Coordinates of N, CA and C in Angstrom, one line a residue:
Chain Y
G29 N -26.8 -12.6 8.7 CA -26.6 -12.3 7.3 C -25.4 -11.5 7.0
A30 N -25.1 -11.3 5.7 CA -24.0 -10.5 5.2 C -22.6 -11.2 5.6
V31 N -22.5 -12.4 5.2 CA -21.3 -13.2 5.5 C -20.4 -13.3 4.3
V32 N -19.1 -13.0 4.5 CA -18.2 -13.1 3.4 C -17.1 -14.1 3.8
S33 N -16.9 -15.0 2.9 CA -15.8 -16.0 3.2 C -14.6 -15.8 2.3
Q34 N -13.5 -16.3 2.7 CA -12.3 -16.1 1.9 C -11.4 -17.4 2.0
H35 N -10.9 -17.8 0.9 CA -10.1 -19.1 1.0 C -8.9 -19.0 0.0
P36 N -7.7 -19.4 0.5 CA -7.4 -20.0 1.8 C -7.2 -18.9 2.8
S37 N -7.1 -19.4 4.1 CA -6.8 -18.4 5.1 C -5.3 -18.1 5.2
R38 N -4.6 -19.2 4.9 CA -3.1 -19.0 4.9 C -2.5 -19.7 3.8
V39 N -1.5 -19.2 3.2 CA -0.8 -19.9 2.1 C 0.6 -19.5 2.1
I40 N 1.5 -20.5 1.9 CA 2.9 -20.3 1.8 C 3.3 -20.8 0.4
C41 N 4.0 -20.0 -0.4 CA 4.4 -20.4 -1.7 C 5.8 -20.0 -2.0
K42 N 6.4 -20.6 -3.0 CA 7.7 -20.3 -3.4 C 7.7 -19.1 -4.3
S43 N 8.8 -18.4 -4.3 CA 9.0 -17.3 -5.2 C 8.8 -17.7 -6.7
G44 N 8.0 -17.0 -7.4 CA 7.9 -17.3 -8.8 C 6.6 -18.0 -9.2
T45 N 5.9 -18.5 -8.1 CA 4.7 -19.3 -8.3 C 3.5 -18.3 -8.2
S46 N 2.3 -18.8 -8.6 CA 1.1 -18.0 -8.6 C 0.2 -18.5 -7.5
V47 N -0.6 -17.6 -6.9 CA -1.5 -18.0 -5.8 C -2.9 -17.4 -6.1
K48 N -3.9 -18.2 -6.0 CA -5.3 -17.7 -6.2 C -6.0 -17.6 -4.9
I49 N -6.7 -16.5 -4.6 CA -7.5 -16.3 -3.4 C -8.9 -16.1 -3.8
E50 N -9.8 -16.8 -3.2 CA -11.2 -16.7 -3.5 C -12.0 -15.9 -2.4
C51 N -12.9 -15.1 -2.9 CA -13.8 -14.3 -2.0 C -15.2 -14.6 -2.4
R52 N -16.0 -15.0 -1.4 CA -17.4 -15.4 -1.7 C -18.3 -14.7 -0.7
S53 N -19.4 -14.1 -1.3 CA -20.5 -13.6 -0.4 C -21.5 -14.8 -0.3
L54 N -21.7 -15.2 1.0 CA -22.4 -16.5 1.2 C -23.9 -16.3 1.2
D55 N -24.4 -15.2 1.6 CA -25.9 -15.0 1.8 C -26.5 -13.8 1.1
F56 N -25.7 -13.2 0.2 CA -26.2 -12.1 -0.5 C -25.4 -12.0 -1.8
Q57 N -26.0 -11.2 -2.7 CA -25.4 -11.0 -4.0 C -24.6 -9.7 -4.0
A58 N -23.3 -9.8 -4.4 CA -22.5 -8.6 -4.3 C -22.1 -8.2 -5.7
T59 N -22.7 -7.1 -6.1 CA -22.4 -6.5 -7.4 C -20.9 -6.0 -7.4
T60 N -20.5 -5.5 -6.3 CA -19.1 -5.0 -6.2 C -18.4 -5.6 -5.1
M61 N -17.2 -6.0 -5.4 CA -16.3 -6.5 -4.4 C -15.0 -5.7 -4.4
F62 N -14.3 -5.7 -3.3 CA -13.1 -4.9 -3.2 C -12.0 -5.8 -2.6
W63 N -10.8 -5.5 -3.1 CA -9.6 -6.2 -2.6 C -8.7 -5.2 -1.9
Y64 N -8.3 -5.6 -0.7 CA -7.4 -4.8 0.1 C -6.1 -5.6 0.4
R65 N -5.1 -4.8 0.8 CA -3.9 -5.4 1.2 C -3.5 -4.6 2.6
Q66 N -3.1 -5.4 3.5 CA -2.8 -4.8 4.8 C -1.4 -5.3 5.3
F67 N -0.5 -4.4 5.5 CA 0.8 -4.8 6.1 C 0.7 -4.7 7.6
P68 N 1.6 -5.3 8.4 CA 1.5 -5.3 9.8 C 1.4 -3.9 10.4
K69 N 0.5 -3.7 11.3 CA 0.3 -2.5 12.0 C -0.1 -1.3 11.1
Q70 N -0.6 -1.6 9.9 CA -1.0 -0.5 9.0 C -2.4 -0.6 8.6
S71 N -2.9 0.4 7.9 CA -4.3 0.4 7.5 C -4.5 -0.5 6.3
L72 N -5.8 -0.5 5.9 CA -6.2 -1.3 4.7 C -5.9 -0.4 3.5
M73 N -5.2 -0.9 2.5 CA -5.0 -0.2 1.3 C -5.8 -0.8 0.2
L74 N -6.6 -0.1 -0.4 CA -7.5 -0.6 -1.5 C -6.6 -0.9 -2.7
M75 N -6.7 -2.1 -3.2 CA -5.9 -2.5 -4.4 C -6.8 -2.3 -5.7
A76 N -8.0 -2.8 -5.6 CA -8.9 -2.8 -6.8 C -10.3 -3.0 -6.4
T77 N -11.2 -2.5 -7.3 CA -12.6 -2.7 -7.2 C -13.1 -3.6 -8.3
S78 N -13.8 -4.6 -7.9 CA -14.2 -5.6 -8.8 C -15.7 -5.6 -9.0
N79 N -16.1 -5.4 -10.3 CA -17.6 -5.4 -10.6 C -17.9 -6.6 -11.4
E80 N -19.0 -7.3 -11.0 CA -19.4 -8.5 -11.7 C -19.6 -8.3 -13.2
G81 N -18.9 -9.2 -13.9 CA -19.0 -9.2 -15.4 C -18.2 -8.1 -16.1
S82 N -17.4 -7.3 -15.4 CA -16.6 -6.3 -16.1 C -15.2 -6.3 -15.5
K83 N -14.3 -5.6 -16.2 CA -12.9 -5.5 -15.7 C -12.8 -4.8 -14.4
A84 N -11.8 -5.2 -13.6 CA -11.6 -4.6 -12.3 C -11.0 -3.2 -12.5
T85 N -11.2 -2.3 -11.6 CA -10.6 -1.0 -11.6 C -9.5 -1.0 -10.6
Y86 N -8.3 -0.8 -11.0 CA -7.1 -0.9 -10.1 C -6.7 0.5 -9.6
E87 N -6.3 0.5 -8.3 CA -5.8 1.8 -7.7 C -4.4 2.1 -8.3
Q88 N -4.0 3.3 -8.2 CA -2.8 3.8 -8.7 C -1.6 3.0 -8.1
G89 N -0.7 2.5 -8.8 CA 0.4 1.8 -8.3 C 0.3 0.3 -8.2
V90 N -0.9 -0.2 -8.4 CA -1.2 -1.6 -8.4 C -1.1 -2.2 -9.8
E91 N -0.2 -3.2 -9.9 CA 0.0 -3.7 -11.3 C -1.1 -4.7 -11.6
K92 N -1.9 -4.4 -12.7 CA -3.0 -5.2 -13.0 C -2.6 -6.6 -13.6
D93 N -1.4 -6.6 -14.2 CA -0.9 -7.9 -14.7 C -0.4 -8.8 -13.7
K94 N -0.1 -8.2 -12.5 CA 0.5 -9.0 -11.4 C -0.7 -9.5 -10.5
F95 N -1.6 -8.7 -10.3 CA -2.7 -9.0 -9.4 C -4.0 -9.1 -10.3
L96 N -4.3 -10.4 -10.8 CA -5.4 -10.6 -11.7 C -6.7 -10.8 -10.9
I97 N -7.7 -10.0 -11.3 CA -8.9 -10.1 -10.5 C -10.0 -10.5 -11.5
N98 N -10.8 -11.5 -11.1 CA -11.9 -12.0 -11.8 C -13.2 -12.0 -11.0
H99 N -14.3 -11.4 -11.5 CA -15.5 -11.4 -10.7 C -16.6 -12.0 -11.6
A100 N -16.6 -13.3 -11.7 CA -17.4 -14.1 -12.7 C -18.8 -14.2 -12.3
S101 N -19.1 -14.0 -11.0 CA -20.5 -14.2 -10.6 C -20.8 -13.2 -9.5
L102 N -22.1 -13.1 -9.1 CA -22.5 -12.1 -8.1 C -22.1 -12.5 -6.7
T103 N -21.5 -13.7 -6.6 CA -21.0 -14.2 -5.2 C -19.6 -14.6 -5.2
L104 N -18.8 -14.4 -6.3 CA -17.5 -14.9 -6.2 C -16.5 -13.9 -7.0
S105 N -15.5 -13.5 -6.3 CA -14.4 -12.8 -6.9 C -13.1 -13.5 -6.6
T106 N -12.2 -13.5 -7.5 CA -10.9 -14.2 -7.2 C -9.7 -13.2 -7.5
L107 N -8.7 -13.3 -6.7 CA -7.5 -12.5 -6.8 C -6.3 -13.5 -7.1
T108 N -5.6 -13.4 -8.2 CA -4.5 -14.2 -8.4 C -3.2 -13.4 -8.4
V109 N -2.3 -13.7 -7.5 CA -1.0 -13.1 -7.4 C -0.1 -13.9 -8.3
T110 N 0.3 -13.3 -9.4 CA 1.1 -14.0 -10.3 C 2.6 -13.8 -10.1
S111 N 3.4 -14.8 -10.3 CA 4.9 -14.7 -10.1 C 5.2 -14.0 -8.8
A112 N 4.7 -14.6 -7.7 CA 4.8 -14.0 -6.4 C 6.3 -13.8 -6.0
H113 N 6.5 -12.8 -5.3 CA 7.9 -12.5 -4.7 C 7.7 -12.2 -3.2
P114 N 8.8 -12.3 -2.5 CA 8.7 -12.1 -1.0 C 8.1 -10.8 -0.6
E115 N 8.2 -9.7 -1.5 CA 7.6 -8.5 -1.1 C 6.1 -8.5 -1.3
D116 N 5.6 -9.5 -1.9 CA 4.1 -9.6 -2.0 C 3.5 -10.3 -0.8
S117 N 4.4 -10.7 0.2 CA 3.9 -11.3 1.4 C 3.1 -10.2 2.2
S118 N 1.9 -10.6 2.5 CA 1.0 -9.6 3.2 C -0.3 -10.3 3.6
F119 N -1.2 -9.5 4.2 CA -2.5 -10.0 4.5 C -3.5 -9.4 3.5
Y120 N -4.1 -10.2 2.7 CA -5.0 -9.8 1.7 C -6.5 -10.0 2.1
I121 N -7.3 -8.9 2.1 CA -8.7 -9.0 2.6 C -9.6 -8.5 1.5
C122 N -10.7 -9.3 1.3 CA -11.7 -8.8 0.3 C -12.9 -8.3 1.1
S123 N -13.7 -7.5 0.5 CA -15.0 -7.1 1.0 C -16.0 -7.1 0.0
A124 N -17.2 -7.2 0.4 CA -18.3 -7.2 -0.6 C -19.4 -6.2 -0.1
E125 N -19.9 -5.5 -1.1 CA -20.9 -4.5 -0.8 C -22.3 -5.1 -1.0
Q126 N -23.2 -4.9 0.0 CA -24.5 -5.6 -0.1 C -25.4 -4.6 -0.8
G127 N -25.7 -4.9 -2.0 CA -26.6 -4.1 -2.8 C -26.4 -2.6 -2.7
N128 N -27.4 -1.9 -2.4 CA -27.3 -0.4 -2.3 C -27.3 0.1 -0.9
T129 N -26.8 -0.8 0.0 CA -26.9 -0.4 1.4 C -25.7 0.4 1.9
Y130 N -24.8 0.7 1.0 CA -23.5 1.4 1.4 C -22.6 0.4 2.2
E131 N -23.1 -0.5 2.9 CA -22.2 -1.3 3.9 C -21.3 -2.3 3.1
Q132 N -20.1 -2.4 3.6 CA -19.2 -3.4 3.2 C -18.9 -4.3 4.3
Y133 N -18.9 -5.6 3.9 CA -18.5 -6.7 4.8 C -17.3 -7.4 4.4
F134 N -16.4 -7.6 5.3 CA -15.1 -8.1 5.0 C -15.0 -9.6 5.2
G135 N -14.2 -10.2 4.3 CA -13.8 -11.6 4.5 C -12.8 -11.7 5.6
P136 N -12.4 -12.9 6.0 CA -11.5 -13.2 7.1 C -10.0 -12.9 6.8
G137 N -9.8 -12.7 5.5 CA -8.4 -12.4 5.1 C -7.6 -13.7 4.8
T138 N -6.5 -13.4 4.0 CA -5.6 -14.5 3.6 C -4.2 -14.0 3.9
R139 N -3.5 -14.8 4.7 CA -2.1 -14.5 5.0 C -1.2 -15.2 4.0
L140 N -0.6 -14.4 3.1 CA 0.3 -14.9 2.1 C 1.7 -14.7 2.5
T141 N 2.5 -15.8 2.4 CA 3.9 -15.7 2.7 C 4.6 -16.3 1.5
V142 N 5.5 -15.5 0.9 CA 6.2 -16.0 -0.2 C 7.7 -16.2 0.2
T143 N 8.2 -17.4 0.0 CA 9.5 -17.7 0.5 C 10.6 -17.7 -0.7
Chain T
G6 N -8.7 13.4 -4.7 CA -9.5 12.3 -4.1 C -9.7 12.5 -2.7
E7 N -10.4 11.6 -2.1 CA -10.7 11.7 -0.6 C -9.4 11.3 0.2
N8 N -9.3 12.0 1.3 CA -8.2 11.7 2.3 C -8.8 11.7 3.7
V9 N -8.5 10.7 4.4 CA -9.1 10.6 5.8 C -7.9 10.6 6.8
E10 N -8.0 11.5 7.7 CA -7.0 11.6 8.8 C -7.6 11.1 10.1
Q11 N -6.9 10.3 10.8 CA -7.5 9.7 12.1 C -6.5 10.0 13.2
H12 N -7.1 10.3 14.4 CA -6.3 10.6 15.6 C -7.0 10.2 16.8
P13 N -6.4 9.7 17.9 CA -4.9 9.5 17.9 C -4.5 8.1 17.3
S14 N -3.3 7.9 17.1 CA -2.9 6.6 16.6 C -2.9 5.5 17.6
T15 N -2.7 5.9 18.9 CA -2.8 5.0 20.0 C -3.6 5.7 21.1
L16 N -4.3 4.9 21.9 CA -5.1 5.4 23.0 C -5.2 4.4 24.0
S17 N -4.8 4.8 25.2 CA -4.9 3.9 26.4 C -5.8 4.5 27.4
V18 N -6.8 3.7 27.9 CA -7.8 4.2 28.9 C -7.9 3.1 29.9
Q19 N -8.5 3.6 31.0 CA -8.8 2.7 32.2 C -10.2 2.1 32.0
E20 N -10.3 0.9 32.3 CA -11.6 0.2 32.2 C -12.7 1.1 32.9
G21 N -13.8 1.3 32.1 CA -14.9 2.2 32.6 C -14.9 3.6 32.1
D22 N -13.7 4.0 31.7 CA -13.6 5.4 31.1 C -14.1 5.4 29.7
S23 N -14.2 6.6 29.2 CA -14.7 6.8 27.8 C -13.5 6.9 26.9
A24 N -13.7 6.6 25.6 CA -12.7 6.7 24.6 C -13.3 7.5 23.4
V25 N -12.5 8.4 22.9 CA -13.0 9.2 21.7 C -11.9 9.1 20.6
I26 N -12.3 8.8 19.4 CA -11.4 8.7 18.3 C -12.0 9.7 17.2
K27 N -11.1 10.5 16.7 CA -11.6 11.5 15.7 C -11.0 11.3 14.3
C28 N -11.8 11.6 13.4 CA -11.4 11.6 12.0 C -11.9 12.8 11.2
T29 N -11.0 13.2 10.3 CA -11.4 14.3 9.4 C -11.3 13.8 7.9
Y30 N -12.2 14.4 7.1 CA -12.1 14.0 5.7 C -12.0 15.2 4.8
S31 N -11.7 15.0 3.5 CA -11.4 16.1 2.7 C -12.5 16.4 1.6
D32 N -13.1 15.3 1.2 CA -14.1 15.4 0.1 C -15.5 15.7 0.6
S33 N -16.0 16.9 0.4 CA -17.3 17.2 0.9 C -18.4 16.4 0.3
A34 N -18.1 15.7 -0.8 CA -19.1 14.8 -1.4 C -19.2 13.5 -0.7
S35 N -18.3 13.2 0.2 CA -18.4 11.9 1.0 C -19.7 11.9 1.8
N36 N -20.4 10.8 1.8 CA -21.7 10.8 2.5 C -22.0 9.6 3.3
Y37 N -21.0 8.8 3.5 CA -21.1 7.6 4.3 C -19.9 7.4 5.1
F38 N -20.0 7.2 6.5 CA -18.9 7.1 7.4 C -19.0 5.9 8.3
P39 N -18.4 4.8 8.0 CA -18.4 3.7 8.9 C -17.2 3.6 9.8
W40 N -17.4 2.9 10.9 CA -16.3 2.6 11.8 C -16.1 1.1 11.9
Y41 N -14.9 0.6 11.8 CA -14.6 -0.8 11.9 C -13.7 -1.1 13.1
K42 N -13.9 -2.2 13.7 CA -13.0 -2.7 14.8 C -12.3 -4.0 14.2
Q43 N -11.0 -4.0 14.4 CA -10.2 -5.1 13.9 C -9.3 -5.6 15.0
E44 N -9.5 -6.9 15.4 CA -8.7 -7.5 16.4 C -7.5 -8.2 15.6
L45 N -6.4 -8.4 16.3 CA -5.2 -8.9 15.7 C -5.4 -10.1 14.8
G46 N -5.1 -10.0 13.5 CA -5.2 -11.2 12.7 C -6.5 -11.5 12.2
K47 N -7.5 -10.6 12.5 CA -8.9 -10.9 12.1 C -9.4 -9.9 11.1
R48 N -10.6 -10.1 10.6 CA -11.2 -9.2 9.7 C -11.7 -8.0 10.4
P49 N -11.8 -6.9 9.7 CA -12.5 -5.7 10.2 C -14.0 -5.9 10.4
Q50 N -14.5 -5.5 11.5 CA -15.9 -5.7 11.8 C -16.6 -4.3 11.8
L51 N -17.7 -4.2 11.1 CA -18.4 -2.9 11.1 C -19.1 -2.8 12.4
I52 N -18.9 -1.7 13.2 CA -19.5 -1.6 14.5 C -20.5 -0.5 14.5
I53 N -20.4 0.5 13.7 CA -21.4 1.5 13.6 C -21.1 2.4 12.4
D54 N -22.1 3.0 11.8 CA -21.9 3.9 10.7 C -22.9 5.0 10.7
I55 N -22.6 6.0 10.0 CA -23.5 7.2 9.9 C -23.5 7.7 8.5
R56 N -24.6 8.2 8.1 CA -24.8 8.8 6.8 C -24.9 10.3 6.9
S57 N -24.7 11.0 5.8 CA -24.5 12.5 6.0 C -25.8 13.2 6.3
N58 N -26.9 12.5 6.3 CA -28.2 13.2 6.6 C -28.5 13.2 8.1
V59 N -27.6 12.7 8.9 CA -27.8 12.7 10.3 C -26.6 13.2 11.0
G60 N -26.7 13.7 12.2 CA -25.6 14.3 12.9 C -25.0 13.3 14.0
E61 N -25.9 12.4 14.5 CA -25.4 11.5 15.6 C -26.2 10.2 15.5
K62 N -25.5 9.2 15.9 CA -26.1 7.9 15.9 C -25.5 7.1 17.1
K63 N -26.4 6.4 17.8 CA -25.9 5.7 19.0 C -26.4 4.2 19.0
D64 N -25.5 3.4 19.5 CA -25.9 2.0 19.6 C -25.2 1.5 20.9
Q65 N -26.0 1.4 22.0 CA -25.6 1.0 23.3 C -24.4 1.8 23.7
R66 N -23.2 1.3 23.9 CA -22.1 2.0 24.4 C -21.3 2.8 23.3
I67 N -21.8 2.6 22.1 CA -21.0 3.3 21.0 C -21.9 4.3 20.4
A68 N -21.2 5.4 20.0 CA -21.9 6.5 19.3 C -21.0 7.1 18.3
V69 N -21.6 7.7 17.3 CA -20.8 8.4 16.3 C -21.4 9.7 16.0
T70 N -20.6 10.8 15.9 CA -21.1 12.1 15.6 C -20.5 12.6 14.3
L71 N -21.2 13.4 13.6 CA -20.7 13.9 12.3 C -21.0 15.4 12.2
N72 N -19.9 16.1 11.8 CA -20.1 17.5 11.6 C -19.7 17.8 10.1
K73 N -20.7 17.9 9.3 CA -20.5 18.0 7.9 C -19.8 19.3 7.5
T74 N -20.1 20.4 8.3 CA -19.5 21.7 8.0 C -18.0 21.6 8.2
A75 N -17.6 21.1 9.3 CA -16.2 20.9 9.6 C -15.5 19.7 9.0
K76 N -16.3 18.9 8.4 CA -15.8 17.6 7.8 C -15.0 16.8 8.8
H77 N -15.7 16.5 9.9 CA -15.1 15.6 10.8 C -16.1 14.8 11.5
F78 N -15.8 13.5 11.9 CA -16.7 12.6 12.6 C -15.9 11.9 13.7
S79 N -16.6 11.5 14.7 CA -15.9 10.9 15.9 C -16.6 9.7 16.4
L80 N -15.9 8.8 16.9 CA -16.4 7.6 17.6 C -16.2 7.7 19.1
H81 N -17.3 7.5 19.8 CA -17.3 7.6 21.2 C -17.7 6.2 21.8
I82 N -16.8 5.7 22.7 CA -17.1 4.5 23.4 C -17.2 4.8 24.9
T83 N -18.3 4.5 25.5 CA -18.5 4.8 26.9 C -18.3 3.5 27.7
E84 N -18.0 3.6 29.0 CA -17.9 2.4 29.9 C -17.0 1.4 29.2
T85 N -15.8 1.7 28.8 CA -15.0 0.8 28.1 C -14.7 -0.5 28.9
Q86 N -14.5 -1.5 28.2 CA -14.2 -2.9 28.7 C -12.9 -3.4 28.1
P87 N -12.2 -4.3 28.7 CA -11.0 -4.9 28.1 C -11.2 -5.4 26.7
E88 N -12.4 -6.0 26.5 CA -12.7 -6.6 25.2 C -12.9 -5.5 24.1
D89 N -12.9 -4.3 24.5 CA -13.0 -3.2 23.5 C -11.6 -3.0 22.9
S90 N -10.5 -3.5 23.5 CA -9.2 -3.3 23.0 C -9.1 -3.9 21.6
A91 N -8.6 -3.1 20.7 CA -8.5 -3.5 19.3 C -8.0 -2.3 18.5
V92 N -7.9 -2.5 17.2 CA -7.6 -1.3 16.3 C -8.9 -0.9 15.7
Y93 N -9.1 0.4 15.7 CA -10.4 1.0 15.2 C -10.0 1.8 13.9
F94 N -10.8 1.6 12.9 CA -10.6 2.3 11.6 C -11.8 3.1 11.3
C95 N -11.6 4.4 11.0 CA -12.7 5.1 10.4 C -12.6 5.1 8.9
A96 N -13.6 5.4 8.2 CA -13.6 5.4 6.7 C -14.6 6.4 6.2
A97 N -14.4 6.8 5.0 CA -15.3 7.7 4.3 C -15.6 7.2 2.9
K98 N -16.8 7.5 2.4 CA -17.1 6.9 1.1 C -18.0 7.9 0.4
V99 N -17.7 8.1 -0.9 CA -18.6 8.9 -1.7 C -19.5 7.9 -2.4
R100 N -20.7 8.0 -2.2 CA -21.7 7.1 -2.9 C -21.8 7.5 -4.3
G101 N -21.2 6.7 -5.2 CA -21.2 7.1 -6.6 C -20.9 5.8 -7.4
S102 N -20.3 6.0 -8.6 CA -20.1 4.9 -9.5 C -19.1 3.9 -8.9
Q103 N -18.2 4.3 -8.1 CA -17.2 3.4 -7.5 C -17.5 3.1 -6.0
G104 N -17.8 4.1 -5.3 CA -18.2 3.9 -3.9 C -17.1 3.3 -3.1
N105 N -15.8 3.7 -3.3 CA -14.7 3.1 -2.5 C -14.7 3.7 -1.1
L106 N -14.3 2.8 -0.2 CA -14.1 3.2 1.2 C -12.6 3.7 1.3
I107 N -12.4 4.9 1.8 CA -11.1 5.4 2.1 C -10.9 5.3 3.6
F108 N -9.9 4.6 4.1 CA -9.7 4.3 5.5 C -8.7 5.3 6.1
G109 N -8.9 5.6 7.4 CA -7.9 6.3 8.2 C -6.9 5.3 8.5
K110 N -5.8 5.7 9.2 CA -4.7 4.9 9.5 C -4.9 4.0 10.7
G111 N -6.0 4.2 11.4 CA -6.3 3.3 12.6 C -5.8 3.9 13.9
T112 N -6.6 3.5 14.9 CA -6.2 3.8 16.3 C -6.2 2.5 17.1
K113 N -5.1 2.3 17.8 CA -5.0 1.1 18.6 C -5.4 1.5 20.0
L114 N -6.6 1.0 20.4 CA -7.2 1.2 21.7 C -6.8 0.1 22.7
S115 N -6.3 0.5 23.8 CA -6.0 -0.4 24.9 C -6.8 0.0 26.1
V116 N -7.6 -1.0 26.6 CA -8.4 -0.7 27.8 C -7.8 -1.6 28.9
K117 N -7.3 -0.9 29.9 CA -6.6 -1.5 31.0 C -7.5 -1.9 32.1
P118 N -7.5 -3.1 32.6 CA -8.5 -3.5 33.7 C -8.1 -2.9 35.0

């Protein structure tokens, strides 16, 4: 149980284009999902907290107009990187919280490369 | 807000030895402390966690201890094996309206055969 999927696993796009990443909880309902960004050899940096049916809460320094988050259902959250630039290249990981268990389970991550 | 410090950043041990990774946190309201193992290019995997109402928890070769007064918690791995080699992250969470996990910077553990 507690499986989180993420799609795509890898994406290469040209500068100026937009990329959508999907995060799904496969066997549980996730009221809250989280989006992280991880640079090589660094820790996970929380970008935003996504609650089903409401607007995401963004961490300081994260541009909400650039990183669009939608949490339309209890099993799906999407992150859209708009007008991507090379500096947006990173490993993006989502996680989902299983009910009131405290525990967060991570998706496999999406490697974004912007050329 | 919460701040989590993790030490050491790298740790090299011989197979069969024990490994200890320590974390401190700043927010006394934090009440949930998970540990994650992340292999290169893969997702973080929850390996053990502890809540603030207990001082120690053990699962086979892995144990976690929590000292609420000192605001620190530690991961102990006994009888280490090469497959334990990975980056380990500690985290702290205040159970509340947001419940965000705040991560330490990670410890790269290398177990030499």
